[in-house]
PDB file of C-alpha atoms in Angstrom:
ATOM      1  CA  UNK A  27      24.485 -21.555 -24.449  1.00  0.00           C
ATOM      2  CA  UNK A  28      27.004 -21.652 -27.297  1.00  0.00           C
ATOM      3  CA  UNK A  29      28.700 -24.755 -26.574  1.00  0.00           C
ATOM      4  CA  UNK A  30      31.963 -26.497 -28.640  1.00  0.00           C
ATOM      5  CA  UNK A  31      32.597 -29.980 -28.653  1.00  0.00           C
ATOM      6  CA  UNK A  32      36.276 -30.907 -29.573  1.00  0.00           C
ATOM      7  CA  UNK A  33      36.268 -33.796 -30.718  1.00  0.00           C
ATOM      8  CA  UNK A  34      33.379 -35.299 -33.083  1.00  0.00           C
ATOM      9  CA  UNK A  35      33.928 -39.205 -33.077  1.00  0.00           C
ATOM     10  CA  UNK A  36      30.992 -41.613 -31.426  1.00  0.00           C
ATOM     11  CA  UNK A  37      30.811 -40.061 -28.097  1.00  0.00           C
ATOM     12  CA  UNK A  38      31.305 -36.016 -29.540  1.00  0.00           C
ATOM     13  CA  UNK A  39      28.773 -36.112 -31.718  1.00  0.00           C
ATOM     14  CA  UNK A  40      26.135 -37.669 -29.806  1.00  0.00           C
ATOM     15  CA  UNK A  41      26.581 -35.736 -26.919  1.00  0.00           C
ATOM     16  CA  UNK A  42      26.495 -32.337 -29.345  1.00  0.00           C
ATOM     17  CA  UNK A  43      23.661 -33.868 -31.258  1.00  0.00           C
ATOM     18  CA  UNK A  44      22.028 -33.964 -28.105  1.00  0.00           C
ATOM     19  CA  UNK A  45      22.872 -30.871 -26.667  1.00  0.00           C
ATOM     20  CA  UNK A  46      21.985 -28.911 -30.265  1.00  0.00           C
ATOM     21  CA  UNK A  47      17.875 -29.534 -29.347  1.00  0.00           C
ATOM     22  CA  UNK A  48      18.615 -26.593 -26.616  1.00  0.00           C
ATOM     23  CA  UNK A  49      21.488 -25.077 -27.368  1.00  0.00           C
ATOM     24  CA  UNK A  50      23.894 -23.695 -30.379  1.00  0.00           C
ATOM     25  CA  UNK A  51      26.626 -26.469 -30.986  1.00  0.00           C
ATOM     26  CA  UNK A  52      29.723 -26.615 -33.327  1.00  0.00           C
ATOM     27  CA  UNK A  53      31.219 -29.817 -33.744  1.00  0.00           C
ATOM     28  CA  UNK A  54      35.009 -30.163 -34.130  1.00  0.00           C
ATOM     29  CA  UNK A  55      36.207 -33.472 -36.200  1.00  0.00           C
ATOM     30  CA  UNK A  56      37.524 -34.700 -39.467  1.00  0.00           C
ATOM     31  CA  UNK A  57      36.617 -35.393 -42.579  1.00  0.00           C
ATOM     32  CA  UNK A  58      34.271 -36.865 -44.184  1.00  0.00           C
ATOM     33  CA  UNK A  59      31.796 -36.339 -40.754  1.00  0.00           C
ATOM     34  CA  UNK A  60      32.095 -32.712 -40.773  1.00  0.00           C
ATOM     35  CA  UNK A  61      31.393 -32.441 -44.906  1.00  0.00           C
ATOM     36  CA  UNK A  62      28.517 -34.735 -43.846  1.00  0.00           C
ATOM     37  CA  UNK A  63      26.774 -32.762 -41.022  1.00  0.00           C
ATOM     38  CA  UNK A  64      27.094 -29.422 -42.773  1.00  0.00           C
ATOM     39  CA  UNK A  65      25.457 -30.523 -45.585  1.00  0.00           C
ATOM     40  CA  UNK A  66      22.785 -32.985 -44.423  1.00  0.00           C
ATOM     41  CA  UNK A  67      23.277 -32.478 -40.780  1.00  0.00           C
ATOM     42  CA  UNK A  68      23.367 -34.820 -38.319  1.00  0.00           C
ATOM     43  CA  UNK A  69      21.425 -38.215 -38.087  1.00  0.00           C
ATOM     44  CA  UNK A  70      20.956 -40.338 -34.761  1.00  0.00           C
ATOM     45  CA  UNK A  71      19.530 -43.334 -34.398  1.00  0.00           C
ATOM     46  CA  UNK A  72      19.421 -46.211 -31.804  1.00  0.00           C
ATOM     47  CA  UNK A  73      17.870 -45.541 -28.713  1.00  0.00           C
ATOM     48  CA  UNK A  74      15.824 -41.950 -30.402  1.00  0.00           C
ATOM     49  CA  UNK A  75      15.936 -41.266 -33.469  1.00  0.00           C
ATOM     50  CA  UNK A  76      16.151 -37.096 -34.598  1.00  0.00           C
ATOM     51  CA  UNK A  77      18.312 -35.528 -36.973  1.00  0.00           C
ATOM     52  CA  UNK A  78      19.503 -31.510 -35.792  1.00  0.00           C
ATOM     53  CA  UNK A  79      21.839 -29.336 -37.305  1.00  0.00           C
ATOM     54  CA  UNK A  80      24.776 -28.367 -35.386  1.00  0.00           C
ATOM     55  CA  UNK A  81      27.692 -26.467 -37.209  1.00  0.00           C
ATOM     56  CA  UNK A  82      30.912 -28.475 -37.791  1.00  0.00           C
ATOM     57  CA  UNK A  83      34.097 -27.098 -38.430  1.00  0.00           C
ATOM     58  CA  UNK A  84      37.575 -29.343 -38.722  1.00  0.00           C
ATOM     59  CA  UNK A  85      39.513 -26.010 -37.416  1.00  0.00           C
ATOM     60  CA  UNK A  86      38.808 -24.759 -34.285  1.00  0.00           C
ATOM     61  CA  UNK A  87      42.221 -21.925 -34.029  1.00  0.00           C
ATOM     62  CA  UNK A  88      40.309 -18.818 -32.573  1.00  0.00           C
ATOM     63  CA  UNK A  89      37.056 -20.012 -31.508  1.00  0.00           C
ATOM     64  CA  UNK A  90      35.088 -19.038 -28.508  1.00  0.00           C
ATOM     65  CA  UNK A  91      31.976 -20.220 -26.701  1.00  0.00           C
ATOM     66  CA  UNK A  92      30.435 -20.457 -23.284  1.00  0.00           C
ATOM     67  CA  UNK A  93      31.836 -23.688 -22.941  1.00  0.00           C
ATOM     68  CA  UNK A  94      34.453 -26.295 -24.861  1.00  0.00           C
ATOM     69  CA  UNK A  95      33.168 -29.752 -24.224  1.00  0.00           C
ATOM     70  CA  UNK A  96      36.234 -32.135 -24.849  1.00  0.00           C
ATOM     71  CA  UNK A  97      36.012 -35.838 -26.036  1.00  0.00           C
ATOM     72  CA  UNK A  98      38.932 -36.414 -28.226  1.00  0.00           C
ATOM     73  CA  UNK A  99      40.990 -39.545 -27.552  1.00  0.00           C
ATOM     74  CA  UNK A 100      43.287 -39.074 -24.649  1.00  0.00           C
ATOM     75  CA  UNK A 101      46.246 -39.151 -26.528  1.00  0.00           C
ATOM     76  CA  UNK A 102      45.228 -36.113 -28.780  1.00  0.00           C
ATOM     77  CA  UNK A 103      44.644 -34.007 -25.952  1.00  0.00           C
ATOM     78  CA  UNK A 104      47.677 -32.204 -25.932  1.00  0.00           C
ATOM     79  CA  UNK A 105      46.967 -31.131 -29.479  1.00  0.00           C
ATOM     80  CA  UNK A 106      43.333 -29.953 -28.330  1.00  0.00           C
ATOM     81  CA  UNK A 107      44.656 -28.140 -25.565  1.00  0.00           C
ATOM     82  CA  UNK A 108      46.787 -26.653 -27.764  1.00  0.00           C
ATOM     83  CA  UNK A 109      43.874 -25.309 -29.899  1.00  0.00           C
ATOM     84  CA  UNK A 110      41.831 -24.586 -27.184  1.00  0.00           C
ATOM     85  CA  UNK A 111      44.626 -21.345 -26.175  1.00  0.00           C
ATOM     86  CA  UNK A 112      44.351 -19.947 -28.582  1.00  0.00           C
ATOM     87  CA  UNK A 113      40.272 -19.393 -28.554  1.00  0.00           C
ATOM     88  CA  UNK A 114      38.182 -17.605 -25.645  1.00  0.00           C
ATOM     89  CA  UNK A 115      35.956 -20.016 -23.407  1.00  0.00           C
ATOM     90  CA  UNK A 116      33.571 -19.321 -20.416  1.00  0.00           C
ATOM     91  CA  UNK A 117      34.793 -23.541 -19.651  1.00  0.00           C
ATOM     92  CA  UNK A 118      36.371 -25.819 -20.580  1.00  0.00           C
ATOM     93  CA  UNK A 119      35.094 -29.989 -19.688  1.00  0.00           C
ATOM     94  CA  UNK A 120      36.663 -32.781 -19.991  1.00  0.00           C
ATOM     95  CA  UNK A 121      34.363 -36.082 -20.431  1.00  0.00           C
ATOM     96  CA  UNK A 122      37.687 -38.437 -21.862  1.00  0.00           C
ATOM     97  CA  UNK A 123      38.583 -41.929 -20.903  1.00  0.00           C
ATOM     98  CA  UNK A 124      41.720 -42.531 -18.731  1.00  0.00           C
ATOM     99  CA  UNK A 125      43.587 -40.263 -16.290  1.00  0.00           C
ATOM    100  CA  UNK A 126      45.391 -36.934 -17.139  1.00  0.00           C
ATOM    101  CA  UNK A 127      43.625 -35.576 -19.471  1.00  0.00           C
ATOM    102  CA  UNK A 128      42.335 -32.312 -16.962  1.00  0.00           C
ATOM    103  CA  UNK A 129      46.227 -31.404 -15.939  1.00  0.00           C
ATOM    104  CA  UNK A 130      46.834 -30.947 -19.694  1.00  0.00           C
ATOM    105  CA  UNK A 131      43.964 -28.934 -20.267  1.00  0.00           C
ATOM    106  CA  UNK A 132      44.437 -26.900 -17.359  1.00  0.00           C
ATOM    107  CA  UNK A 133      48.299 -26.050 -18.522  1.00  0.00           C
ATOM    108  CA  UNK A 134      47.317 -24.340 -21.509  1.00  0.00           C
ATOM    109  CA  UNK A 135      43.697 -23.052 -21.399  1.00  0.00           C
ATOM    110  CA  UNK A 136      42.957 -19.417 -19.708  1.00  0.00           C
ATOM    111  CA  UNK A 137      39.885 -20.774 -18.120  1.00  0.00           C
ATOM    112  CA  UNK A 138      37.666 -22.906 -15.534  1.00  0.00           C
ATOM    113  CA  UNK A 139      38.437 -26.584 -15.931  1.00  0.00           C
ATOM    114  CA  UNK A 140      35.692 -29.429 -15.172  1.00  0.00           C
ATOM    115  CA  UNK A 141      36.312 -32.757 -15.549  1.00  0.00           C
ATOM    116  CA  UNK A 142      33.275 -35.801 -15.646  1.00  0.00           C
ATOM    117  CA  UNK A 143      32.533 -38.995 -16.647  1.00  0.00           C
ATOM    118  CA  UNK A 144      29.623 -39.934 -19.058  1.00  0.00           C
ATOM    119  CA  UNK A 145      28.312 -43.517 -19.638  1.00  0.00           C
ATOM    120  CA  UNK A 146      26.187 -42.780 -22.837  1.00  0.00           C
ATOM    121  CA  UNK A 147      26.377 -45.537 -25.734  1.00  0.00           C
ATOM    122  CA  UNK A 148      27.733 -44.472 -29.067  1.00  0.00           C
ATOM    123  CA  UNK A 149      28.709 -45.776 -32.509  1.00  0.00           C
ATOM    124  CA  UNK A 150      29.861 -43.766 -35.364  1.00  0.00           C
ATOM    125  CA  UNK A 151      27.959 -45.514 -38.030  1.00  0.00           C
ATOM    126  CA  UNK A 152      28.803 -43.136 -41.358  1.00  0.00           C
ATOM    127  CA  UNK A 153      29.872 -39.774 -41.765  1.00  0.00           C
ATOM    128  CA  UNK A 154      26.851 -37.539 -40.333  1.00  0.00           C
ATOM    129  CA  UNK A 155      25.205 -40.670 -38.575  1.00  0.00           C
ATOM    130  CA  UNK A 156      25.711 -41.608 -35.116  1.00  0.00           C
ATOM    131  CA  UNK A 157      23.862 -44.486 -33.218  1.00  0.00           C
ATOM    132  CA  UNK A 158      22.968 -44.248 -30.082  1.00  0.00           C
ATOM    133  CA  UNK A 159      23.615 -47.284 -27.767  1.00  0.00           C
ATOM    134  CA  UNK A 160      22.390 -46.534 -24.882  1.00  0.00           C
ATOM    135  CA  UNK A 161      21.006 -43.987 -22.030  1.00  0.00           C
ATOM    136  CA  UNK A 162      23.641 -43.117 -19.913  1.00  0.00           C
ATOM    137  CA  UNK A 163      24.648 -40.423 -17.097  1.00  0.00           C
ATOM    138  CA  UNK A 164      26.631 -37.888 -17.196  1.00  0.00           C
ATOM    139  CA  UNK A 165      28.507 -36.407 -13.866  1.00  0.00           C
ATOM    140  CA  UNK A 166      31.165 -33.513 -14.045  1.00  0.00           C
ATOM    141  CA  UNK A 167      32.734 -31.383 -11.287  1.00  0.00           C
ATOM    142  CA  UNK A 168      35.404 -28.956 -10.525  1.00  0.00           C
ATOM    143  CA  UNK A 169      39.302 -29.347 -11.546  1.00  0.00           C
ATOM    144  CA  UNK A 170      40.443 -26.001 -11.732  1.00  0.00           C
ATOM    145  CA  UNK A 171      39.731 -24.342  -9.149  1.00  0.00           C
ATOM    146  CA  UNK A 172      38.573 -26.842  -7.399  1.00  0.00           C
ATOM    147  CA  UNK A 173      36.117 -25.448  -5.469  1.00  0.00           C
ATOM    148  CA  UNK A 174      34.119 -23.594  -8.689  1.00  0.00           C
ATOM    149  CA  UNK A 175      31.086 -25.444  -7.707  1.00  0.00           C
ATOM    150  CA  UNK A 176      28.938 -22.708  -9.276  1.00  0.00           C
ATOM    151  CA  UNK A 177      30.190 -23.478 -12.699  1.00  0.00           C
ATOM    152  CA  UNK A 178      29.955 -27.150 -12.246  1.00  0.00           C
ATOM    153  CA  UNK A 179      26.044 -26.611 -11.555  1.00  0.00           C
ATOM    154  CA  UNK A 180      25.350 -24.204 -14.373  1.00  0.00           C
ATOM    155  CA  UNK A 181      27.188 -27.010 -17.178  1.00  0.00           C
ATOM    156  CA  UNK A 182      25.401 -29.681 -15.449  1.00  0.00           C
ATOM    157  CA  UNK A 183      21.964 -27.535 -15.617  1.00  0.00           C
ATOM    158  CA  UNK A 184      23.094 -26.514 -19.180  1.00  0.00           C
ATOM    159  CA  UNK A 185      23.036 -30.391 -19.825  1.00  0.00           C
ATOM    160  CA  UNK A 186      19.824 -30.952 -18.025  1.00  0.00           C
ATOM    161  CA  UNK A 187      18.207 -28.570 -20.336  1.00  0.00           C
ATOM    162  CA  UNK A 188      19.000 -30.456 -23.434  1.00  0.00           C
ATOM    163  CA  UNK A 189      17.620 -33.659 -21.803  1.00  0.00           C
ATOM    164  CA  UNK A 190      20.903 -35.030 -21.184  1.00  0.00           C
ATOM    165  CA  UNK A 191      21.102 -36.699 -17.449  1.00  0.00           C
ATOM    166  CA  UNK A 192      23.605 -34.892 -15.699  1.00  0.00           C
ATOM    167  CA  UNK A 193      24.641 -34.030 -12.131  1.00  0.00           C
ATOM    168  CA  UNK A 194      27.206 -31.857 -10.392  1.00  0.00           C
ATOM    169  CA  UNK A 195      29.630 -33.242  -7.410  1.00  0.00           C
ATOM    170  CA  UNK A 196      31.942 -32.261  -5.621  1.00  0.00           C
ATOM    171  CA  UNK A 197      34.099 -35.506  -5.281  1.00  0.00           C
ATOM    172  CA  UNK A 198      35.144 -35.717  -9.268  1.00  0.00           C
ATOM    173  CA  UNK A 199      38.257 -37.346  -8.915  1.00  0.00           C
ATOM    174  CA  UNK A 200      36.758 -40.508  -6.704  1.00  0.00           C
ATOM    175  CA  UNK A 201      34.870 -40.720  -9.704  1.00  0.00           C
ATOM    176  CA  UNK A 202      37.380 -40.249 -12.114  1.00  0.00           C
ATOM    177  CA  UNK A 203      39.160 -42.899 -10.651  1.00  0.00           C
ATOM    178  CA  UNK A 204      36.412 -45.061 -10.091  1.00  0.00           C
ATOM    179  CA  UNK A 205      35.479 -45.024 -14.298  1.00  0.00           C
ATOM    180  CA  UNK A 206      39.123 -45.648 -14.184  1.00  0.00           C
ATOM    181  CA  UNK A 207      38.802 -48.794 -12.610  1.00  0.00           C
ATOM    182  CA  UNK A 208      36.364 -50.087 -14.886  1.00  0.00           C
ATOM    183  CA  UNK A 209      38.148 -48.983 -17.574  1.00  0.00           C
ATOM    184  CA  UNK A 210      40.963 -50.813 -16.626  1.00  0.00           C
ATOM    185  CA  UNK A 211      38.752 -53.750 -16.419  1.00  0.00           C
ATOM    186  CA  UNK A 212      36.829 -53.885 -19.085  1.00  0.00           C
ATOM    187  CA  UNK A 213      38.675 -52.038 -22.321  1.00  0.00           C
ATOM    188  CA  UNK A 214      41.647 -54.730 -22.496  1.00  0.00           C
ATOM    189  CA  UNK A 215      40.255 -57.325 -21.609  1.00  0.00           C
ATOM    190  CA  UNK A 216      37.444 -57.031 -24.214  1.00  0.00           C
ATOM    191  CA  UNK A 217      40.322 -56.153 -27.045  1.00  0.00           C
ATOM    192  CA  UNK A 218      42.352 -59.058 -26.052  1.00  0.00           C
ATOM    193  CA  UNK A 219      39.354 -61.390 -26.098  1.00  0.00           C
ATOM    194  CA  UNK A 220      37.433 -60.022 -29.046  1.00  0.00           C
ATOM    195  CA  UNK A 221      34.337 -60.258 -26.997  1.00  0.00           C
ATOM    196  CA  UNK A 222      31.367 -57.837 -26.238  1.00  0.00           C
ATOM    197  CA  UNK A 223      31.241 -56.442 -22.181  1.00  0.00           C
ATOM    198  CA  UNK A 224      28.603 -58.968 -21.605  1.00  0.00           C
ATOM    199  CA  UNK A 225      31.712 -61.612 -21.624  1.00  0.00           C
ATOM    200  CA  UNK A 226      32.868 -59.844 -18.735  1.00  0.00           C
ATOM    201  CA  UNK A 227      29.543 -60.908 -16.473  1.00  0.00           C
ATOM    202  CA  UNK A 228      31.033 -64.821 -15.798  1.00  0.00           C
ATOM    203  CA  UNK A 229      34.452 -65.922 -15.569  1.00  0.00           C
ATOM    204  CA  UNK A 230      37.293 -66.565 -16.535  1.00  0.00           C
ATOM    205  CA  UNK A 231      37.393 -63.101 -18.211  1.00  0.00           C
ATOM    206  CA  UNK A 232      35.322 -61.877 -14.631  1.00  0.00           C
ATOM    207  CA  UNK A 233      37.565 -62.748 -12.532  1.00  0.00           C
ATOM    208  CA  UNK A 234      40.144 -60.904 -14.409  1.00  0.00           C
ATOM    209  CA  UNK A 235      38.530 -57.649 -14.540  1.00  0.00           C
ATOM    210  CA  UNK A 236      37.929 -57.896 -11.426  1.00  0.00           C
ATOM    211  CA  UNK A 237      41.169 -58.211 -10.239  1.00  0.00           C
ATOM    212  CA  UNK A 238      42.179 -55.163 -12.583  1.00  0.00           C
ATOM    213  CA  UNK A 239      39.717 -52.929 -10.679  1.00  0.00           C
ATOM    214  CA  UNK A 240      40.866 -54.077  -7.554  1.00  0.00           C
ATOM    215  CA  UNK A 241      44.488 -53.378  -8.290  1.00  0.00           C
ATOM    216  CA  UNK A 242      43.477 -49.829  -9.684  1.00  0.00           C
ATOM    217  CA  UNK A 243      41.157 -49.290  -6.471  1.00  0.00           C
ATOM    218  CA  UNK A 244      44.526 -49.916  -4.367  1.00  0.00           C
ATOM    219  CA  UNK A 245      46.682 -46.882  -6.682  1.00  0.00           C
ATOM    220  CA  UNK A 246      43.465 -44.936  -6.356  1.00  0.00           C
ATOM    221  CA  UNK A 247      44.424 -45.280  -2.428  1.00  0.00           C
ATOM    222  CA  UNK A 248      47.572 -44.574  -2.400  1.00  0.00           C
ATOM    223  CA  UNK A 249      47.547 -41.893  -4.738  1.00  0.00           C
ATOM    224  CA  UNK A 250      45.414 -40.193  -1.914  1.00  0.00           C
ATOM    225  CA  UNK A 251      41.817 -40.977  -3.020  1.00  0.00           C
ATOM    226  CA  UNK A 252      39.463 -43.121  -0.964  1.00  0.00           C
ATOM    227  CA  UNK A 253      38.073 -46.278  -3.319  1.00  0.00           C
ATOM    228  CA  UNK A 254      37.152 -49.116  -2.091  1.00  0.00           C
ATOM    229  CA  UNK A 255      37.834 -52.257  -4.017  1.00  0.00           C
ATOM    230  CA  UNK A 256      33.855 -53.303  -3.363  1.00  0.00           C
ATOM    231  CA  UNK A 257      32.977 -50.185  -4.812  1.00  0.00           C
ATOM    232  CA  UNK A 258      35.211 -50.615  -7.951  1.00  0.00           C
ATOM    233  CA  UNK A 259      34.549 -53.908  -8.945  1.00  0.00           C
ATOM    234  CA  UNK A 260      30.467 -53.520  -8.016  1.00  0.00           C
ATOM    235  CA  UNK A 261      31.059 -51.004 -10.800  1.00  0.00           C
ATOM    236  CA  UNK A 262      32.610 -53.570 -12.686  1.00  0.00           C
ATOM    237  CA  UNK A 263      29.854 -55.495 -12.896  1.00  0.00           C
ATOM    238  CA  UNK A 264      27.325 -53.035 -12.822  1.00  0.00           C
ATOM    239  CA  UNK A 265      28.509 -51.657 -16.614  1.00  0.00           C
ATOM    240  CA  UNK A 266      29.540 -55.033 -17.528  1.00  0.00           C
ATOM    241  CA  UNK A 267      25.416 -56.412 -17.467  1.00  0.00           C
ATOM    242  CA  UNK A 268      23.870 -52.856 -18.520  1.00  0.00           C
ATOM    243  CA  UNK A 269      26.348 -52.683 -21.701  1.00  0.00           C
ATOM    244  CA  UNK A 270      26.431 -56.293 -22.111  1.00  0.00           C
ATOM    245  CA  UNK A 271      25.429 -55.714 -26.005  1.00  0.00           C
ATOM    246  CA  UNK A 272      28.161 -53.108 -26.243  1.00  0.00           C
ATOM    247  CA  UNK A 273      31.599 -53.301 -27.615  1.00  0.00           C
ATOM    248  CA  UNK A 274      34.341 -51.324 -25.442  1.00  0.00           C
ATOM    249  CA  UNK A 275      35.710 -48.488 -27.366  1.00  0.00           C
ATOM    250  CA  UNK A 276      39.448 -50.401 -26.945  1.00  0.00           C
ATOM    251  CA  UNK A 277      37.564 -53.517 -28.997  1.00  0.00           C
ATOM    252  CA  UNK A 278      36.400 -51.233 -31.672  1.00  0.00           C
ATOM    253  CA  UNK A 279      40.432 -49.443 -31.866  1.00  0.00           C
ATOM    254  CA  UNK A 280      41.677 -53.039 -31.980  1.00  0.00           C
ATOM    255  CA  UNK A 281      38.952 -53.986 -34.821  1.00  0.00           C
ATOM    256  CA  UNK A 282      39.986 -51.208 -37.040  1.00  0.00           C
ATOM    257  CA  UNK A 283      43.717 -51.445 -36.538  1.00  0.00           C
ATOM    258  CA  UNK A 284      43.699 -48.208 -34.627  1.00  0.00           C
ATOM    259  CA  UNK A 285      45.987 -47.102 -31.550  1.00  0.00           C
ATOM    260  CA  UNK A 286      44.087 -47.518 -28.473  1.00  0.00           C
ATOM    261  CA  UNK A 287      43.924 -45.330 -25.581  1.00  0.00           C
ATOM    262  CA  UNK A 288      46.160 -48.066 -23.204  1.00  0.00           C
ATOM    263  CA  UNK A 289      48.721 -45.143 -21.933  1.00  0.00           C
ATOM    264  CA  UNK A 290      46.013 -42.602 -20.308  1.00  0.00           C
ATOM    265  CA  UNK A 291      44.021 -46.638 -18.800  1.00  0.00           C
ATOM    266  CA  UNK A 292      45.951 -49.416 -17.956  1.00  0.00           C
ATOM    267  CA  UNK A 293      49.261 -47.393 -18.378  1.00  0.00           C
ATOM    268  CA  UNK A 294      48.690 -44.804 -16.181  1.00  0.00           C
ATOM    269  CA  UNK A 295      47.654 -47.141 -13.003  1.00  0.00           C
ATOM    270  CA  UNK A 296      50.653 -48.924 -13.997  1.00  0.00           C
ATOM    271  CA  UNK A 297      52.625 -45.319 -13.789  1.00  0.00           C
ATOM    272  CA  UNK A 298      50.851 -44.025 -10.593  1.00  0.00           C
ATOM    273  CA  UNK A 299      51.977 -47.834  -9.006  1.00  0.00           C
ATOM    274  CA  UNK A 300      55.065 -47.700  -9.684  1.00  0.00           C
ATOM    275  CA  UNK A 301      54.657 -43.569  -7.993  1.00  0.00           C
ATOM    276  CA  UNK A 302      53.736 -44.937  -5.446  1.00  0.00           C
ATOM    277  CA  UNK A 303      55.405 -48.350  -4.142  1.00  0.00           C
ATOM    278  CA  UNK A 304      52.292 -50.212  -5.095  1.00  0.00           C
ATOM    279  CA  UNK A 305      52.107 -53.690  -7.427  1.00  0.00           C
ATOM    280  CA  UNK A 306      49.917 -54.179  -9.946  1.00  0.00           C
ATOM    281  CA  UNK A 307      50.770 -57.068 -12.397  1.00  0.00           C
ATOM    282  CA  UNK A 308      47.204 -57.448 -14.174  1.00  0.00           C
ATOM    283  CA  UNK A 309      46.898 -54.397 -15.214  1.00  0.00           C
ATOM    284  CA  UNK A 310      51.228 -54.153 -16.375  1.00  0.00           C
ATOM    285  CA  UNK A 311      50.224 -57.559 -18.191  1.00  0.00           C
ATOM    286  CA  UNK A 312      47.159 -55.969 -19.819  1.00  0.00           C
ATOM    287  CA  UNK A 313      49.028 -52.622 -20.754  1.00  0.00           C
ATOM    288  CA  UNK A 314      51.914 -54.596 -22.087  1.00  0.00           C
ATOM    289  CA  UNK A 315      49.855 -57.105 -24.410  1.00  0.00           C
ATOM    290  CA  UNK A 316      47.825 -53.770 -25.874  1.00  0.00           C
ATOM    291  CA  UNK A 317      51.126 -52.111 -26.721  1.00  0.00           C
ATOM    292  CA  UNK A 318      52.304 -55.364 -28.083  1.00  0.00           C
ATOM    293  CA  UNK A 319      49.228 -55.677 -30.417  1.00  0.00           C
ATOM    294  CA  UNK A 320      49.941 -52.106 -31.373  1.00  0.00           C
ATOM    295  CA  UNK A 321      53.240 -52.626 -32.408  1.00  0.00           C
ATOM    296  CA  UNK A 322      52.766 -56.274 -34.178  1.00  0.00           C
ATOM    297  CA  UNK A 323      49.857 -54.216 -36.037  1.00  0.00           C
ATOM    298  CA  UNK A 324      52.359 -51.508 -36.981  1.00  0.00           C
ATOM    299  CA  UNK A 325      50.277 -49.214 -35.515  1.00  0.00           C
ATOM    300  CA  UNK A 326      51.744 -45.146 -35.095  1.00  0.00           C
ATOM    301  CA  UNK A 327      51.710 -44.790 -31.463  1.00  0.00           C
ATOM    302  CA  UNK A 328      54.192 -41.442 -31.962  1.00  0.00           C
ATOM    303  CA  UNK A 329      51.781 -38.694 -32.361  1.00  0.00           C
ATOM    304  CA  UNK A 330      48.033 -37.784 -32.314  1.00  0.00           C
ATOM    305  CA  UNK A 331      45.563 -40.080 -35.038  1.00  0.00           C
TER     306      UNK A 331
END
């Protein structure tokens, strides 16, 4: 399968590092990685070490493959999308963080949407080198149309193939919401605190994540999908202890003086709330004191990074 993957940070490349031991794989980034990987192609290291060659490209106007695997931050999915139109795709998946990111994709792109969720560890180390932080799973389903289970199988089987643990279902969007929950939880929290997800696992900051899960369980409710607040903060806790080494992807933004991904998170339970007559003031306080930091930082939260 010729597979794209839009968007060559942490996540991007090992998940198309990954994928290139079965399959042909261009990466999509910036520079210096893609310089990096054509030349001395890509190294990972962490949990197995390989190095593989995928192409790389920082210009993806006009391409085409069986399927466009997108992991850019959510706020540069518009541009992506963008891209995307004007190139021919079999599919196109989403596997971002936050909420919205599958509308966006589906306004633009002539093509099968998917969206999914994917827990595997990832650090961008250097340019070409990626370190792998942990096994993780990867689940995907339908978006547009929604009932395209065929295609959800044959990317999940395409996944399976590379050795990638990955599953088709057919209730995406519980799961969506459900990563959103612990996203909610444990990205801001983290940033605010400076700590590692482990922190998360006792209180006080536990009892504060949970309480942001159990607020975002509530929107997931009432925006018409059935979470239960056990279920959301059992997930909580259950990526809290398995990543407890980990630092959230918000932490590492914050760290490097980046803009974080608090709009398409925190700020879109807080949007979906207020949609929705619903209250949630841990995760408004949470979205409010990330925008704050990004401001204070002078960080450009107008346009894509």
């Amino acid at each position: 399968m010729d597979i794209l993957v839009f968007g060559a940070g942490s996540l991007g490349s090992l998940l198309g590092g990954l994928l290139a031991r079965a399959h042909d794989v261009t990466l999509v980034g910036r520079e210096p990685h893609v310089t990096a990987v054509r030349s001395d192609g890509l190294r990972i290291t962490g949990v197995e070490a390989l190095d593989v060659a995928p192409a790389a490209t920082t210009d993806a106007t006009g391409a085409s493959a069986d399927l466009a695997l997108v992991t850019v931050k959510a706020y540069d999915t518009e541009v992506a999308a963008r891209t995307l139109a004007t190139g021919d795709y079999g599919a196109v998946c989403s596997l971002q963080n936050g909420m919205g990111n599958e509308e966006t994709l589906a306004g633009a792109v002539d093509a099968p949407v998917l969206a999914g969720t994917a827990t595997y560890g990832a650090r961008l180390v250097d340019p070409g080198h990626v370190e792998w932080t942990g096994r993780g799973t990867i689940t995907l389903g339908a978006w547009r149309p929604a009932d395209d289970v065929v295609t959800a199988e044959r990317i999940a089987e395409a996944f399976r193939a590379a050795g990638l643990d990955a599953e088709a279902t057919p209730d995406v969007r519980r799961r969506l919401w459900e990563k959103l929950a612990v996203n909610a939880a444990i990205n801001p929290v983290t940033a605010l605190a400076g700590v590692e997800n482990g922190a998360l696992t006792t209180d006080p900051l536990a009892d504060l994540a949970r309480t942001a899960a159990v607020e975002t369980a509530k929107v997931a409710r009432a925006d018409g999908t059935d979470l239960g607040e056990e279920t959301a903060t059992a997930a909580v806790a259950t990526v809290a202890r398995e990543t407890a080494r980990n630092r959230s992807s918000m932490l590492q933004d914050v760290t490097r003086g980046r803009r974080t991904e608090i709009d398409a998170i925190n700020g879109y339970v807080v949007g979906r709330a207020a949609a929705t007559g619903e209250s949630v003031p841990v995760n408004r306080t949470l979205a409010a004191l990330i925008r704050g930091w990004e401001r204070g930082a002078g960080v450009d939260t107008s346009g894509h990074e």
